[in-house]
Coordinates of C-alpha atoms in Angstrom, one line a residue:
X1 CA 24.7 -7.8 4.9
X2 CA 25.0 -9.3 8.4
X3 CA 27.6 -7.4 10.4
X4 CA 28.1 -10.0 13.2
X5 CA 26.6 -7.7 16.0
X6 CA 25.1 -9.1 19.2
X7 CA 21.1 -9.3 18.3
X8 CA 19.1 -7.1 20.8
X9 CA 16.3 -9.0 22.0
X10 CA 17.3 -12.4 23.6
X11 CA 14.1 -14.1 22.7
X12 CA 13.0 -14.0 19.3
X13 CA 9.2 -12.3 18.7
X14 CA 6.3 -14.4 17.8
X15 CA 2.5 -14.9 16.4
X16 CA -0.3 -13.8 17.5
X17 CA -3.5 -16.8 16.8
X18 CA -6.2 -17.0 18.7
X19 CA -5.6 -14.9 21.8
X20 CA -2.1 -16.4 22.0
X21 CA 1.1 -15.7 21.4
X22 CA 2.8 -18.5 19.4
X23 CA 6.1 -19.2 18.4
X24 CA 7.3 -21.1 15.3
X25 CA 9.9 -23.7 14.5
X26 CA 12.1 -21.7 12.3
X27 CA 14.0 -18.2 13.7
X28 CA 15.2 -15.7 11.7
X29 CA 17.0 -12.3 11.8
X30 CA 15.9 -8.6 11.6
X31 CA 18.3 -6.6 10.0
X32 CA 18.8 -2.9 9.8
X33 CA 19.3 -1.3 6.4
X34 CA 21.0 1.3 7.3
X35 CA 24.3 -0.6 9.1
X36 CA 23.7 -4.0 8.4
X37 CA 23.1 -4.6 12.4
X38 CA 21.1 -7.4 13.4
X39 CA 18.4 -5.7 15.3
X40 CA 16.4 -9.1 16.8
X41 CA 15.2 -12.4 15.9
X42 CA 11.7 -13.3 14.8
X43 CA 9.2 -16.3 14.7
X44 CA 9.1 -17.0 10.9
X45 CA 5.8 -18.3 10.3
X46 CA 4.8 -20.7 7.4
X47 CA 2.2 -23.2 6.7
X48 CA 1.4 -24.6 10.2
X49 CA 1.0 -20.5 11.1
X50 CA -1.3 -19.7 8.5
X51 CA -3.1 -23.2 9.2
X52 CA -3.7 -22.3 13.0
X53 CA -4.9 -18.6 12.2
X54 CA -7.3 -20.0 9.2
X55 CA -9.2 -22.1 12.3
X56 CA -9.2 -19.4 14.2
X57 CA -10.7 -17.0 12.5
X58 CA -13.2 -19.5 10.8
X59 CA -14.4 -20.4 14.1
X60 CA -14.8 -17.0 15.5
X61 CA -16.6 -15.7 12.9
X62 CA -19.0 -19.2 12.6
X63 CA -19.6 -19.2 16.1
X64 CA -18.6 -15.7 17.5
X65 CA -21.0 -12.7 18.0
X66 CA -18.6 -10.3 16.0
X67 CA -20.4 -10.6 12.6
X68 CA -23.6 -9.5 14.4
X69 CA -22.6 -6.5 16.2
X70 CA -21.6 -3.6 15.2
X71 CA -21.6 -2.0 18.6
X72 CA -18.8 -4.0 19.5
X73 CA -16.7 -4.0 16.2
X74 CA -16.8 0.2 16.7
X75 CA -15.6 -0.1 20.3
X76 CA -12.8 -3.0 19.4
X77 CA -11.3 -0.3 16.2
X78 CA -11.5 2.9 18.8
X79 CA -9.9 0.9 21.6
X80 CA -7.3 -0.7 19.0
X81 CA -6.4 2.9 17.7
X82 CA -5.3 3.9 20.9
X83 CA -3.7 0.7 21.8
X84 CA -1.7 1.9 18.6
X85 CA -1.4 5.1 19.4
X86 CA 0.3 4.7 23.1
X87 CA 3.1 2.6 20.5
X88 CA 3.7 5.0 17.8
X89 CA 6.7 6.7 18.7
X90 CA 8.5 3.0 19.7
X91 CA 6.4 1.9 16.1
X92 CA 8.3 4.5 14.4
X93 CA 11.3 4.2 15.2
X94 CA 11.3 0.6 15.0
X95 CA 10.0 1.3 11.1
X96 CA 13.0 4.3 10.6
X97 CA 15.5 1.3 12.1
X98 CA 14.0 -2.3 10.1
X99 CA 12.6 -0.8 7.0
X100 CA 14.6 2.2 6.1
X101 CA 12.2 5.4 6.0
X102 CA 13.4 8.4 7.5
X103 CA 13.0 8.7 10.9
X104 CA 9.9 11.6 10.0
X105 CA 8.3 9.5 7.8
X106 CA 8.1 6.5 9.9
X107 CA 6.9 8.7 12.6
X108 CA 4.1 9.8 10.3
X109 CA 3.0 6.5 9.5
X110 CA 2.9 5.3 12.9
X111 CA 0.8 8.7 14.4
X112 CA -1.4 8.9 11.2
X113 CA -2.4 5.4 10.8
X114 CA -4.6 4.7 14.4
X115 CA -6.9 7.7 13.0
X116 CA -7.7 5.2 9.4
X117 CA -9.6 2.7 12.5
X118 CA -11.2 5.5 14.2
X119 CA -12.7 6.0 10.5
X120 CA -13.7 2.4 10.4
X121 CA -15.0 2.1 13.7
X122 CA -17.9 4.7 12.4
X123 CA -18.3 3.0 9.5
X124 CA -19.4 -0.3 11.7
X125 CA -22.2 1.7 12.6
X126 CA -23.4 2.5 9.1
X127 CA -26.5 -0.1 8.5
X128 CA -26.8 0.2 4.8
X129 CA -29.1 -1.7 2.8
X130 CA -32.8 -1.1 1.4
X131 CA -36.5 -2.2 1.5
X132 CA -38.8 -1.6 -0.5
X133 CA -42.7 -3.0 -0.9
X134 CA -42.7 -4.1 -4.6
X135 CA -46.3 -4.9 -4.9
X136 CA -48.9 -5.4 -3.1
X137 CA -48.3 -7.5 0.5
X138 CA -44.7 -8.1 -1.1
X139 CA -42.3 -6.9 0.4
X140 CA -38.2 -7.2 -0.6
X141 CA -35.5 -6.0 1.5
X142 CA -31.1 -6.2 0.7
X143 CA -29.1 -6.1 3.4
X144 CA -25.0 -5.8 3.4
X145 CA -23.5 -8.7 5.9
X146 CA -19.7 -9.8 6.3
X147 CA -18.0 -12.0 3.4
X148 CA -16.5 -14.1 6.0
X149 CA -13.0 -14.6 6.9
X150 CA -10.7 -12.2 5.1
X151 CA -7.2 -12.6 4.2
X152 CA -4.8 -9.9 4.5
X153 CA -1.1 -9.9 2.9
X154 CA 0.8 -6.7 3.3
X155 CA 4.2 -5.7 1.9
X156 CA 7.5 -4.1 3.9
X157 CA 7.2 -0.7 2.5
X158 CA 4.2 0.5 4.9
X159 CA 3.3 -2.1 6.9
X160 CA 0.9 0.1 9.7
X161 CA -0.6 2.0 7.1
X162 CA -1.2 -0.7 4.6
X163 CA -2.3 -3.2 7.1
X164 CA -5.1 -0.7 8.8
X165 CA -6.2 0.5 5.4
X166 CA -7.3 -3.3 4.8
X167 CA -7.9 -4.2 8.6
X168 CA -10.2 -1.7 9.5
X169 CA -13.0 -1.9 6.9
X170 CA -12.5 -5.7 7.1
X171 CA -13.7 -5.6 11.3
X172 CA -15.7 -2.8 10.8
X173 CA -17.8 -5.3 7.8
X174 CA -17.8 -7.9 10.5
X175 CA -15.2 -10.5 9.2
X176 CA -12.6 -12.0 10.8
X177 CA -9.2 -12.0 9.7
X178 CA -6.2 -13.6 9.0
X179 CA -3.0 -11.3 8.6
X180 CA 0.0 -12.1 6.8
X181 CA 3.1 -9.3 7.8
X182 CA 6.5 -9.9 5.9
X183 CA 9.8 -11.0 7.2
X184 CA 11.3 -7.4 6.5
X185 CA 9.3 -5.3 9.4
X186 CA 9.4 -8.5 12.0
X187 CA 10.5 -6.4 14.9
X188 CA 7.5 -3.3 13.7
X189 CA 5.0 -6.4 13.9
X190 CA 5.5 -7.5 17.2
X191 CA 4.6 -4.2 18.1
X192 CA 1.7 -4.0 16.1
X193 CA 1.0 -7.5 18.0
X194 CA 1.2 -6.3 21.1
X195 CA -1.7 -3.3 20.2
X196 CA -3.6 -5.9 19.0
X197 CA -3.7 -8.4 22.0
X198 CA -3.5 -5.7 24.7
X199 CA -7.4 -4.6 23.1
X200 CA -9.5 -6.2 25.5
X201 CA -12.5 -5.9 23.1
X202 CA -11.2 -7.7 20.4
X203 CA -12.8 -11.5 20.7
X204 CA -10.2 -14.0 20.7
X205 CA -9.6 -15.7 16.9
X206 CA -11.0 -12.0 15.4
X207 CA -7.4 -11.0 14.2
X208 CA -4.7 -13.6 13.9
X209 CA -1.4 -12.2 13.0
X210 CA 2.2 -14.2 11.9
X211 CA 5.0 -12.8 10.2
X212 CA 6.6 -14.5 7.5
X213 CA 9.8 -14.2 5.2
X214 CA 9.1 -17.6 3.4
X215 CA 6.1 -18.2 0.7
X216 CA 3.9 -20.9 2.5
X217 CA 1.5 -19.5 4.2
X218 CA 0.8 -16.5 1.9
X219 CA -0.3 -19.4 -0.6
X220 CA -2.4 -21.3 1.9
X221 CA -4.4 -18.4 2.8
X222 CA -5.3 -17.4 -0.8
X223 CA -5.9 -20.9 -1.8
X224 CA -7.8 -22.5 0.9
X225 CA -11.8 -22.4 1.0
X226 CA -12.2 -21.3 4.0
X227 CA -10.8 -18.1 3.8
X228 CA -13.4 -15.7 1.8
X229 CA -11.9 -12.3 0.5
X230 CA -8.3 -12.0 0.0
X231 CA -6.4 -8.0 0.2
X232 CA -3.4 -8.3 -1.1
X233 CA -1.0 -5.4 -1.8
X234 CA 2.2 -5.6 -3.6
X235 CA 3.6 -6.2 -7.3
X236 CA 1.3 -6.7 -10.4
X237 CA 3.2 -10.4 -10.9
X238 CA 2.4 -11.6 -7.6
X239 CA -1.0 -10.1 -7.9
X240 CA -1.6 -12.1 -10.8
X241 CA -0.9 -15.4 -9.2
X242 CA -2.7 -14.6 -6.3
X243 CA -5.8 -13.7 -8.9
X244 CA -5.1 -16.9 -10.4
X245 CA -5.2 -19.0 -7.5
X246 CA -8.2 -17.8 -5.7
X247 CA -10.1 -18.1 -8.7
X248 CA -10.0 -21.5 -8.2
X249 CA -12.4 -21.4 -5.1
X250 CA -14.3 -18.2 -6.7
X251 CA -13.2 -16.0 -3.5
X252 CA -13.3 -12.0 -3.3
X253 CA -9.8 -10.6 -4.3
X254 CA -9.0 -6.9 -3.9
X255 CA -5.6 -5.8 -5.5
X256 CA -3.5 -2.7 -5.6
X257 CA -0.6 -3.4 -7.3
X258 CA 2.2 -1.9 -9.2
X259 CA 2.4 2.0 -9.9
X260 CA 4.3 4.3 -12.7
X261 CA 3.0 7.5 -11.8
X262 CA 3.0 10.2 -13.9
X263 CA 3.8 14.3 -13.1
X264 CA 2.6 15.7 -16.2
X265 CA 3.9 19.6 -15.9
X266 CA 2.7 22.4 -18.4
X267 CA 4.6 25.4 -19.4
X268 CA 3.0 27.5 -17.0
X269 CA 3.7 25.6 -13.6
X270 CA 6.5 27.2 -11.0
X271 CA 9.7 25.5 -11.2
X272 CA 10.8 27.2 -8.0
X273 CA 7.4 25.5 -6.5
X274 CA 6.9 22.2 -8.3
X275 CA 10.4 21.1 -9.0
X276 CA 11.6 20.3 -5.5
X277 CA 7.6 18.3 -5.0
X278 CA 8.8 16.7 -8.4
X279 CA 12.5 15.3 -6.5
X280 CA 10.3 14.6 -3.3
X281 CA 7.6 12.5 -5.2
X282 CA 10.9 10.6 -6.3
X283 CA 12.4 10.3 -3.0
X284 CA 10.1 9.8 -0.8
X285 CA 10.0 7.1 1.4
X286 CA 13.2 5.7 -0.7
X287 CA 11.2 5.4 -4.0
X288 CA 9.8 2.3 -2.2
X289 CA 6.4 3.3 -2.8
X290 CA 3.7 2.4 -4.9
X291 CA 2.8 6.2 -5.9
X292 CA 6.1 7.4 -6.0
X293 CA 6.8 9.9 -9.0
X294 CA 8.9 7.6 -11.3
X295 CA 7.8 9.8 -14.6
X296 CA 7.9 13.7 -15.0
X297 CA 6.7 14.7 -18.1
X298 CA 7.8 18.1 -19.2
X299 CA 6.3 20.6 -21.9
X300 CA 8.9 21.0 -24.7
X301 CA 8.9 24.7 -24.7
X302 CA 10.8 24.8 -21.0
X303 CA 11.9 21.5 -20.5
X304 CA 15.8 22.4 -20.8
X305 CA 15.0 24.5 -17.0
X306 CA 13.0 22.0 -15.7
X307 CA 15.6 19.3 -16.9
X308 CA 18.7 21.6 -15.1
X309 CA 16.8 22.6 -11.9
X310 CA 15.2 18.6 -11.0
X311 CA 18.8 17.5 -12.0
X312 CA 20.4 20.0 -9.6
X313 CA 18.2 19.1 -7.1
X314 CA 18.5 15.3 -7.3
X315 CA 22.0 15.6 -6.7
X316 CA 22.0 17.6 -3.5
X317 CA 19.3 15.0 -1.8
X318 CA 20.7 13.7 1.4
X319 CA 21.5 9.9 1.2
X320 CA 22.0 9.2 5.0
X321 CA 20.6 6.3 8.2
X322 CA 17.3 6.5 8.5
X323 CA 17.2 7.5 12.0
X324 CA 19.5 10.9 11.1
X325 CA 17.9 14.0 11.2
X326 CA 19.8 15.4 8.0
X327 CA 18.6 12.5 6.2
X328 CA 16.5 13.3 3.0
X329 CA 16.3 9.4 2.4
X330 CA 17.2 6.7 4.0
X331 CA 18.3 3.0 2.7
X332 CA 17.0 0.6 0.4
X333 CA 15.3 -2.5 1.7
X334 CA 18.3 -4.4 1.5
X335 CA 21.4 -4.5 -0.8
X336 CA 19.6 -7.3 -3.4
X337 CA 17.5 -4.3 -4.3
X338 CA 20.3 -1.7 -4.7
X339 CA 22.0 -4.2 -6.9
X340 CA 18.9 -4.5 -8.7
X341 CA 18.6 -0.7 -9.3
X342 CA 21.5 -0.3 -10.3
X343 CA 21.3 -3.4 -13.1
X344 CA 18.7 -1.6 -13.9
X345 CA 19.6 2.3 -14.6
X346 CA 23.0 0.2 -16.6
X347 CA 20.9 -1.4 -18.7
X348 CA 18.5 1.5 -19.4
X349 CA 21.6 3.3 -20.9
X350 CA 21.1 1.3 -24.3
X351 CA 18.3 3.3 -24.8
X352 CA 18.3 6.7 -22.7
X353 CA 20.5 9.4 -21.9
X354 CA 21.7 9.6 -18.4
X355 CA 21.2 13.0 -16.8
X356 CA 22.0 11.9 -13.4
X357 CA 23.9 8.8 -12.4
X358 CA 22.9 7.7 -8.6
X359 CA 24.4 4.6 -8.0
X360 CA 25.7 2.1 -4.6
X361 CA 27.1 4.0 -1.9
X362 CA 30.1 1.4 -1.4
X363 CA 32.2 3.6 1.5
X364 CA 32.7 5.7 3.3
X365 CA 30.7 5.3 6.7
X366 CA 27.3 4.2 5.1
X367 CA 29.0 1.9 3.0
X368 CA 28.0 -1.2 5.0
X369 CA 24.2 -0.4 4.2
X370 CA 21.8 -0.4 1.4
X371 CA 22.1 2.8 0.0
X372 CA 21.1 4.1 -3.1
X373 CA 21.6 8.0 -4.5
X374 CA 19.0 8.7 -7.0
X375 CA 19.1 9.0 -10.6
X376 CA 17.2 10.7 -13.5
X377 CA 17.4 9.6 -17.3
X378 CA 15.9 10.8 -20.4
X379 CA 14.1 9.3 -23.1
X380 CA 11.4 9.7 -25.9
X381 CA 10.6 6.0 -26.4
X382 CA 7.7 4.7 -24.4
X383 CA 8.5 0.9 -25.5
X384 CA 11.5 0.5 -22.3
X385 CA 11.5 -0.5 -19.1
X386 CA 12.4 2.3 -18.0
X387 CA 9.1 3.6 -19.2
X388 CA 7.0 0.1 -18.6
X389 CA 7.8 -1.5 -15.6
X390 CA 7.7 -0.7 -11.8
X391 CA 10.9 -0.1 -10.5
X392 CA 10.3 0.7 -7.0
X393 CA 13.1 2.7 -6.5
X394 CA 14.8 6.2 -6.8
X395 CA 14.7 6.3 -10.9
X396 CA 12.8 9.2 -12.7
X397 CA 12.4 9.1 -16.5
X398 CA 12.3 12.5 -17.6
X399 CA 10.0 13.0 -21.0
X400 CA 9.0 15.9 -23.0
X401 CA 5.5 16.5 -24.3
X402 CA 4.7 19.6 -27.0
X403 CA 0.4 19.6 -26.8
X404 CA -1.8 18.5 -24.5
X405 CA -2.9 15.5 -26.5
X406 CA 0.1 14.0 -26.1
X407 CA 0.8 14.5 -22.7
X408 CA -2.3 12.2 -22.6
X409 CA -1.2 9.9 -24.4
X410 CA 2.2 9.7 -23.5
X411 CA 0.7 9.4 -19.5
X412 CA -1.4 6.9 -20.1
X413 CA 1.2 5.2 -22.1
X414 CA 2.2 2.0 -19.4
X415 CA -0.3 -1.1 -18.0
X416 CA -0.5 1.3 -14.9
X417 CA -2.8 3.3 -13.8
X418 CA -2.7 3.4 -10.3
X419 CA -2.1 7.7 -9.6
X420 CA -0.8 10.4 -11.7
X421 CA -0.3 14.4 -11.2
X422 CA -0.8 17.9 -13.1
X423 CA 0.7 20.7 -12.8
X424 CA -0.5 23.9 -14.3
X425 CA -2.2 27.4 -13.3
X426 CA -4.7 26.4 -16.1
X427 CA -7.6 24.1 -13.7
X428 CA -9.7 23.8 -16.8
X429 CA -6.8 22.4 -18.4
X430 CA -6.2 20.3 -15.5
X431 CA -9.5 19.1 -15.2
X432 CA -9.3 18.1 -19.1
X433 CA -6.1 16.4 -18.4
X434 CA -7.1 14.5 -15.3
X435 CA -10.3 13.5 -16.9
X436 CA -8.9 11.5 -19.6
X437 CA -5.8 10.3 -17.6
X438 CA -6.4 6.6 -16.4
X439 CA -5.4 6.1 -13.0
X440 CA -7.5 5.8 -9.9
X441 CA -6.2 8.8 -8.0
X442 CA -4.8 12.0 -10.0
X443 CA -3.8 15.1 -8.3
X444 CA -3.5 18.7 -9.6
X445 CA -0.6 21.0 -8.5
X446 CA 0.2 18.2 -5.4
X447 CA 1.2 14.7 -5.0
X448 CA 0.1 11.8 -2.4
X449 CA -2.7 13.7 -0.9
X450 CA -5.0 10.8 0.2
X451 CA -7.6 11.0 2.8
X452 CA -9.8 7.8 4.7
X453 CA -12.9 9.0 3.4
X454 CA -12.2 9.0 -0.2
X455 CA -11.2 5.8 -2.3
X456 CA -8.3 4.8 -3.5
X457 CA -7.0 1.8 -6.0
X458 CA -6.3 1.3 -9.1
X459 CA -7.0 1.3 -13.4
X460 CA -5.9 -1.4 -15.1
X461 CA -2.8 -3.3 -14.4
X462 CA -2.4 -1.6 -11.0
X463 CA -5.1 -3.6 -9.1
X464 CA -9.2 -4.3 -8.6
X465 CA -11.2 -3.5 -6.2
X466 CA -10.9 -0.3 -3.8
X467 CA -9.3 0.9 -0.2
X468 CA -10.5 3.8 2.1
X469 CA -13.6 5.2 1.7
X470 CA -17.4 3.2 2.2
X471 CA -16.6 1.5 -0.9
X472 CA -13.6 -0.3 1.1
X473 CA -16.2 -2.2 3.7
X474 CA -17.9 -3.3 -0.1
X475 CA -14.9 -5.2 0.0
X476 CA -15.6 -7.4 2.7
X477 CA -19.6 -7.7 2.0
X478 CA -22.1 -9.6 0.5
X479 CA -25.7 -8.4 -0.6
X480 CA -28.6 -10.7 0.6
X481 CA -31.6 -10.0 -0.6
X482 CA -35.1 -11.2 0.9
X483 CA -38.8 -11.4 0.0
X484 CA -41.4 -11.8 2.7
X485 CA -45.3 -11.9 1.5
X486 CA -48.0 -11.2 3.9
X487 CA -51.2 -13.8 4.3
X488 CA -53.4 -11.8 2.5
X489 CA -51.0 -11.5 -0.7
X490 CA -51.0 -15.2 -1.2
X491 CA -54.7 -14.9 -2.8
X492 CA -54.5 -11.2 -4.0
X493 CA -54.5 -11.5 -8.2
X494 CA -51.6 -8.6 -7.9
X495 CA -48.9 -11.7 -6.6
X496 CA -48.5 -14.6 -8.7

């Protein structure tokens, strides 16, 4: 996919350990999607990285004050929101250029994420625990205190958003961290970098940062004992193994994983409304999403409308570079994925009826990128892939459904259950429907609504544990509990 251009930046970007910036041994290149244009060269980090940032952090938090003060972890998130915020528009362009997302989306990512630490840095302040006397003179008290170092993996798709949403409850709980950023989004990281060491507050060894496009010191982190917790976001198999292997020093794992959501639409829902939402759920951010709306399920009685309209509309999407205006969606991650899909949506015709065949864009003057038009298919079975795995790009399965009982079933159908959506005018109905749905976000009459102050995560094979919201700091947290007993309760007959 390398065109041969002149790479932009003359020296290649590097780590951040320990209040340093460090390079590695091994460069490699950044490559835009959308042209196949080298943008820069990175530090690749590996083992002797991940190594480095493991000492850090386990020294910082050992002998550091950062556990201990929650004053200072709220100033360090405020302070590193704005650092992020003076970068977002070079953050999002850098993300429309590297990753693919439309120049708007990646804009949005960049100026919405910095508020997910202001959230965090007020949730540093919140000193939960309780106390209680139990009996006479005897008194018990549980208090919430950092896990330790925490270990942080985040995928290409959204790498601000998906690394704050795990950062910030981790500093606000008082752990320090070690970050693992891919390969994909090198040139986005060094910006994210250069927030972190321009915030003054931030103790050196609190956040240690490398980027890597190999699998060593992912690994390392997950498997060595002095890392504590482990986030990691990304693909139910990979979740697995990382389950697996930090089982074997009994450390903290929070996963979200794969997705297959669901857009379960009644009879009585707006096609001129939900139809173009429906083709957006699909689209957005390239399909490359973990939420995106892979599934619409359709009552019988007016599917042949829906099926016309959602067609009509997925073929008049806008397949263009992600830094175009006109774009509607941008280019894959690279073309190994397009060729992928598109293996994919072949195979699937075995088994379902193609009602719109996307494809490669192979021409023309985005014919040098990784561009994928979208495509719908139709099927009844629930025993295909197309139904069963994670495809993680522009592919909707459209399904029919004639009672609500089976649009139940027929949702719940797959090992996912990370998000799902209704739509109907009927909100008893929809609370029915999203009551017996399993998946841990489910929308009625929208789609990717998500706010800091509410959980997310996921039922089932779609991940443990849970992001945003108080319950996210949980994450990062032990419970200690303590008993103290006055003098005069050692000889009372009411303690034994």
């Amino acid at each position: 996919m390398n065109s041969g251009k002149t790479v932009r930046n003359a020296t290649p970007t590097r780590n951040w350990i320990n209040g340093e910036w460090i390079s590695s041994s091994t460069v490699a290149n950044s490559v835009n999607p959308s042209s196949g244009e080298v943008l820069g060269q990175y530090s690749a980090g590996g083992r002797a990285e991940a190594t480095a940032a493991i000492a850090a952090a386990r020294k910082a938090f050992d002998e550091g004050t950062w556990a201990h003060d929650p004053q200072l972890r709220c100033g360090a998130l405020i302070e590193l929101a704005g650092r992020l915020s003076e970068r977002a528009e070079a953050i999002g362009l850098m993300l429309s250029r590297e990753m693919g997302k439309v120049l708007r989306d990646a804009t949005l990512e960049a100026t919405w994420s910095p508020a997910t630490l202001r959230y965090n840095a007020g949730t540093a302040l919140s000193q939960t625990g309780t106390s209680a006397e139990i009996a006479p003179g005897v008194f018990a008290s549980a208090m919430r205190e950092p896990i330790g170092v925490a270990g942080i993996i985040v995928p290409w798709n959204s790498p601000l958003a998906l690394l704050v949403r795990a950062l910030g409850p981790a500093l606000a709980a008082g752990c320090t961290t070690v970050v693992k950023l891919p390969g994909q989004t090198a040139l986005v990281n060094a910006l994210i970098m250069e927030a972190v060491a321009a915030t003054k507050s931030l103790p050196n060894g609190v956040v240690n940062i490398f980027t890597e496009s190999g699998n060593e010191g992912a690994p390392l982190m997950v498997a060595s004992p002095d890392v504590d917790a482990i986030n990691y976001t990304g693909s139910t198999k990979v979740g697995r193994q990382v389950a697996e292997q930090g089982a074997q020093t009994l450390k903290r794992v929070s996963l979200e994983l794969g997705g297959k959501t669901p857009l379960v639409v009644f009879e009585d829902a707006d096609i001129e409304t939900v139809a173009p939402l429906v083709v957006t759920a699909l689209t957005k951010f390239n399909g490359e999403f973990c939420m995106t709306g892979s599934r619409v399920l359709v009552q019988r009685s007016v599917a042949d409308a829906w099926r016309k309209r959602i067609a009509s509309l997925l073929e008049q999407v806008v397949v263009g570079r992600a830094d175009d205006q006109k774009s509607e969606m941008g280019p894959l991650i690279d073309r190994a994925n397009v060729a992928r899909i598109d293996r994919f949506v072949e195979d699937a015709k075995r088994y379902a009826r193609i009602i719109v065949r996307g494809g490669p864009i192979v021409d023309g003057p985005l014919g040098a990128g990784a561009f994928y038009r979208p495509s719908m298919l139709e099927t009844e079975a629930l025993d295909v892939p197309l139904i069963q795995e994670e495809i993680f790009g522009p592919v909707l399965s459209f399904e029919t459904f004639a009672t609500e009982e089976e649009a139940i079933t027929r949702a719940n159908a797959t090992v996912f259950g990370l998000a799902a959506a209704i739509f109907t005018k009927d909100l008893d109905r929809a609370q029915r429907v999203a009551r017996a749905i399993k998946a841990g976000t489910v929308w009625t009459n929208t789609w990717a609504v998500l706010h800091d102050a509410f959980e997310e995560g996921g039922f089932k094979y779609s991940g443990i544990g849970r992001a945003r919201g108080l319950r996210a700091m949980e994450e990062f947290q032990e419970v200690k509990t303590q008993f103290r007993v006055i003098a005069s309760a050692r000889t009372s007959n009411s303690f034994t």
